[in-house]
């Protein structure tokens, strides 16, 4: 049995589809609200809250492999509950920032969860993706409302990854040999800047999308109000303010592991166009 956490999210929903298509055997999908969730036929929906590890008891029963999103609850307790339930292998989503920006708070927290899993006695695979194509959903409301999209570091290209590619690597790690004890840095196929992402969306939607570059200070005010100052600064650093080779480099990990080239941003835009209409 494979248990997928974050099953209704960007990576998890793609992973469920891929496991189902592969006929990977019994798969269980964790959500806090099964009535709202839609999963492929044959996938068992189970309710549980990672913030309350006691609620995971029935979700973990009979599970051998766990796909885990970090930092949604007390990870030490979650990993302990997995071990007690007989889980053998954890595939953990971390972040490229663990190696590109290890001094930033969110990266330190991800590194701590990596260590926890690596020291747990369970087999593990760590995925360190770059920023997701699905982050473009933050522009869905202004685009639907015919408003101008504002973005800092408008011409900084990062090798943005399609969440389905993270899912593809996770599927391989969960179902094929050779991935235990491995840490994979994952990127998309090419750098793509915010301006280029909005241009791709405009092409897919068939209309012009007004776009304006803004300064770090202008962006920071809005972001800090939502996420807090430290998180806002961290995001601004890793998306343009403090770049380095680790976060800029395109890697071939996705094609090496899955046999299929990493999906370009444009594909994500086509698949998700309805969110912007
Ligand atoms: N965005 C980026 O650029 C980026 C880059 C590197 C790493 N990451 C990492 O990627 C992960 C996000 O992945 P994603 O985009 O696939 O997720 P997502 O689309 O943001 O969805 C979040 C998922 O987490 C579940 N969830 C939230 N709180 C929960 C809780 N208390 N108990 C159980 N489930 C809970 C939600 O399930 P329900 O609502 O159905 O319960 C949902 O399926 C995060 O760990 C983030 O740090 C993101």
XYZ file of C-alpha atoms and ligand atoms in Angstrom:
325
model
C 0.000 0.000 0.000
C 1.233 3.485 -0.931
C -0.043 6.465 1.085
C 0.024 9.833 -0.715
C -0.142 12.945 1.483
C -1.001 16.283 -0.131
C -3.199 14.136 -2.372
C -5.465 17.018 -3.427
C -2.489 19.300 -4.175
C -0.382 20.048 -7.239
C 2.063 17.155 -6.867
C -0.228 14.713 -5.072
C -3.082 14.838 -7.581
C -0.651 14.232 -10.467
C 1.023 11.420 -8.514
C -2.296 9.660 -7.884
C -3.107 9.824 -11.600
C 0.275 8.385 -12.520
C 0.171 5.592 -9.921
C -3.337 4.713 -11.071
C -2.305 4.710 -14.756
C 0.670 2.495 -13.942
C -1.495 0.024 -11.998
C 0.903 0.440 -9.105
C -1.207 -1.620 -6.673
C -3.220 -0.305 -3.761
C -2.992 3.454 -3.272
C -4.482 5.532 -0.472
C -4.966 9.318 -0.631
C -4.860 11.473 2.499
C -7.041 14.562 2.796
C -8.575 16.517 5.651
C -11.936 16.512 3.869
C -12.799 13.415 1.849
C -16.239 14.791 0.904
C -14.596 17.600 -1.091
C -11.821 15.538 -2.682
C -12.019 13.852 -6.107
C -9.638 10.931 -6.631
C -9.251 8.446 -9.501
C -11.445 5.305 -9.297
C -9.792 2.641 -7.219
C -7.847 5.100 -5.054
C -8.930 4.810 -1.434
C -9.648 8.199 0.169
C -8.779 8.491 3.839
C -9.256 11.415 6.187
C -6.471 12.552 8.468
C -4.725 15.716 9.601
C -0.925 15.849 9.575
C -1.154 18.503 12.293
C -2.663 15.780 14.527
C -0.557 12.621 14.015
C -2.986 10.548 16.126
C -5.549 11.087 13.364
C -3.257 9.208 10.915
C -3.666 5.785 12.524
C -6.085 4.261 10.007
C -4.402 6.092 7.096
C -1.066 4.423 7.943
C -2.428 0.919 8.490
C -0.811 -1.543 6.081
C 1.246 1.179 4.351
C 4.713 0.248 3.049
C 5.576 3.432 1.136
C 4.757 7.005 2.133
C 4.843 10.112 -0.064
C 5.247 12.941 2.450
C 4.875 16.713 2.242
C 6.879 18.277 5.076
C 6.042 20.955 7.618
C 2.281 20.412 7.721
C 2.510 19.025 11.236
C 5.016 17.741 13.810
C 7.212 15.830 11.368
C 9.092 13.870 14.049
C 5.798 12.479 15.344
C 4.515 11.804 11.830
C 7.657 9.866 10.891
C 7.500 8.043 14.261
C 3.880 7.052 13.587
C 4.882 5.833 10.113
C 7.680 3.708 11.542
C 5.405 2.278 14.240
C 2.842 1.371 11.572
C 5.445 -0.601 9.596
C 6.167 1.871 6.792
C 9.419 0.909 5.001
C 10.153 3.831 2.674
C 9.456 7.574 2.764
C 9.642 9.778 -0.334
C 9.965 13.313 1.019
C 9.365 16.605 -0.791
C 12.014 19.112 0.253
C 13.368 22.072 -1.732
C 16.343 23.095 -3.857
C 16.866 25.924 -1.360
C 18.353 23.377 1.066
C 21.415 23.477 -1.194
C 21.094 26.941 -2.786
C 20.089 29.006 0.280
C 20.776 26.849 3.362
C 20.940 29.949 5.605
C 17.287 30.901 5.042
C 14.688 29.844 7.625
C 12.426 27.758 5.346
C 15.481 25.945 3.910
C 16.765 25.173 7.407
C 13.365 23.742 8.303
C 13.329 21.543 5.198
C 16.863 20.350 5.963
C 15.740 19.410 9.468
C 12.919 17.263 8.091
C 15.343 15.634 5.649
C 17.630 14.735 8.575
C 14.716 13.423 10.564
C 13.719 11.061 7.759
C 17.329 10.082 7.038
C 17.936 9.255 10.713
C 14.615 7.445 11.177
C 15.849 3.987 10.276
C 13.383 3.941 7.351
C 14.502 3.848 3.738
C 14.197 7.327 2.215
C 14.311 9.316 -1.006
C 14.535 13.118 -0.872
C 13.211 15.328 -3.694
C 14.546 18.892 -3.893
C 12.517 20.732 -6.553
C 12.965 24.304 -7.731
C 10.012 26.706 -7.792
C 6.799 25.249 -9.185
C 5.023 26.292 -12.401
C 1.836 26.211 -10.315
C 3.055 29.270 -8.380
C 1.682 31.158 -11.418
C -1.771 30.515 -9.924
C -1.085 33.586 -7.756
C -1.795 35.562 -10.948
C -5.094 33.775 -11.676
C -7.308 36.350 -9.933
C -5.792 39.454 -11.591
C -5.782 37.731 -14.973
C -9.430 36.653 -14.640
C -10.299 40.200 -13.486
C -8.513 41.746 -16.495
C -6.150 43.545 -14.083
C -2.404 44.087 -14.514
C -0.079 41.324 -13.283
C 2.705 42.759 -11.116
C 5.934 40.827 -10.527
C 9.363 41.563 -9.068
C 12.501 40.254 -10.790
C 10.389 40.245 -13.950
C 13.227 39.183 -16.248
C 14.958 36.682 -13.985
C 14.607 33.210 -15.432
C 14.542 30.198 -13.091
C 14.209 26.552 -14.192
C 10.607 26.353 -12.975
C 9.293 22.797 -12.653
C 5.903 21.337 -13.611
C 4.526 19.609 -10.470
C 3.707 16.557 -12.613
C 7.463 16.084 -13.102
C 7.995 16.002 -9.335
C 5.171 13.457 -9.269
C 6.843 11.402 -12.028
C 10.071 11.191 -10.050
C 8.121 10.372 -6.885
C 6.225 7.623 -8.745
C 9.515 6.102 -9.884
C 10.985 6.337 -6.381
C 7.880 4.721 -4.851
C 7.554 1.867 -7.327
C 10.970 1.140 -8.869
C 14.248 -0.064 -7.368
C 17.374 2.055 -7.116
C 16.079 5.244 -5.518
C 16.496 4.542 -1.821
C 19.095 6.663 -0.032
C 19.135 9.153 -2.923
C 18.629 12.933 -2.916
C 17.426 14.406 -6.214
C 17.618 18.078 -7.225
C 14.746 18.568 -9.701
C 14.248 21.361 -12.240
C 12.262 22.161 -15.329
C 13.842 22.051 -18.797
C 14.782 25.729 -19.161
C 14.848 29.051 -17.322
C 11.590 30.981 -17.556
C 11.045 34.466 -16.148
C 7.793 35.916 -14.752
C 7.429 38.046 -17.900
C 7.861 34.941 -20.090
C 5.388 32.981 -17.962
C 2.737 35.667 -18.363
C 3.481 35.807 -22.115
C 2.949 32.024 -22.312
C -0.355 32.391 -20.463
C -1.379 35.199 -22.828
C -0.684 32.994 -25.832
C -2.672 30.094 -24.379
C -5.587 32.372 -23.423
C -5.499 34.147 -26.772
C -5.490 37.675 -25.370
C -3.001 40.284 -24.205
C -2.238 40.289 -20.496
C -1.087 43.583 -19.030
C 2.149 43.086 -17.095
C 4.243 45.456 -14.975
C 7.624 44.877 -13.361
C 7.759 46.116 -9.773
C 10.655 46.642 -7.380
C 11.574 44.316 -4.528
C 10.317 46.908 -2.029
C 6.951 47.204 -3.763
C 6.531 43.425 -3.861
C 7.733 42.954 -0.295
C 5.022 45.101 1.263
C 2.193 42.940 -0.100
C 3.979 39.634 0.517
C 5.001 40.491 4.096
C 1.377 41.306 4.944
C 0.358 37.778 3.913
C 3.371 35.571 4.800
C 5.330 37.677 7.310
C 8.587 39.552 6.715
C 11.027 36.657 6.998
C 9.135 34.457 4.536
C 8.679 37.394 2.131
C 12.414 38.136 2.167
C 13.251 34.463 1.693
C 10.970 34.168 -1.353
C 12.342 37.415 -2.811
C 15.934 36.230 -2.303
C 15.424 32.849 -3.961
C 13.424 34.236 -6.888
C 15.825 37.006 -7.822
C 17.465 38.964 -5.003
C 20.230 36.530 -4.104
C 20.746 33.989 -6.861
C 23.493 31.451 -7.276
C 24.436 28.623 -9.581
C 22.603 26.003 -7.475
C 19.224 27.630 -7.985
C 19.797 28.711 -11.598
C 21.190 25.511 -13.105
C 18.972 23.342 -15.317
C 19.378 19.668 -14.365
C 18.584 16.509 -16.291
C 17.324 14.548 -13.253
C 13.719 14.267 -14.504
C 14.634 12.725 -17.862
C 17.300 10.509 -16.315
C 14.877 9.040 -13.784
C 11.614 8.968 -15.712
C 12.827 8.610 -19.321
C 10.647 11.592 -20.327
C 11.932 15.146 -20.734
C 10.852 17.684 -18.117
C 7.645 19.479 -19.131
C 8.032 23.143 -20.192
C 6.112 25.958 -18.468
C 3.997 26.362 -21.589
C 2.569 22.860 -21.088
C 1.540 23.709 -17.540
C -0.104 26.899 -18.880
C -2.073 24.903 -21.458
C -3.198 22.305 -18.937
C -4.279 24.932 -16.407
C -5.672 27.641 -18.698
C -9.174 27.347 -17.222
C -7.965 28.695 -13.882
C -7.136 31.984 -15.661
C -10.364 32.322 -17.722
N 5.731 26.073 -4.559
C 7.026 25.965 -4.705
O 7.654 26.676 -5.497
C 7.775 24.930 -3.902
C 9.158 24.764 -4.125
C 9.834 23.766 -3.397
C 9.124 22.977 -2.501
N 7.789 23.179 -2.303
C 7.055 22.309 -1.356
O 5.993 21.636 -2.019
C 4.960 21.372 -1.103
C 3.604 21.801 -1.690
O 3.234 20.852 -2.645
P 1.933 21.061 -3.555
O 2.094 22.352 -4.328
O 1.704 19.806 -4.289
O 0.798 21.258 -2.451
P -0.475 22.213 -2.546
O -1.041 22.175 -3.935
O -0.105 23.517 -1.924
O -1.508 21.464 -1.611
C -1.323 21.311 -0.243
C -1.740 19.879 0.108
O -1.429 19.664 1.491
C -2.550 19.108 2.124
N -2.545 19.575 3.507
C -2.381 20.854 3.950
N -2.441 20.877 5.295
C -2.646 19.586 5.699
C -2.777 18.961 6.971
N -2.744 19.666 8.101
N -2.970 17.613 7.009
C -3.027 16.878 5.869
N -2.898 17.419 4.636
C -2.707 18.753 4.556
C -3.754 19.567 1.351
O -4.740 18.557 1.493
P -6.282 18.786 1.946
O -6.571 20.262 1.851
O -7.075 17.961 0.969
O -6.329 18.233 3.335
C -3.214 19.618 -0.078
O -3.370 18.361 -0.707
C 5.302 22.100 0.179
O 5.878 21.146 1.058
C 6.364 23.104 -0.246
O 7.243 23.412 0.770
C 7.092 24.131 -2.986
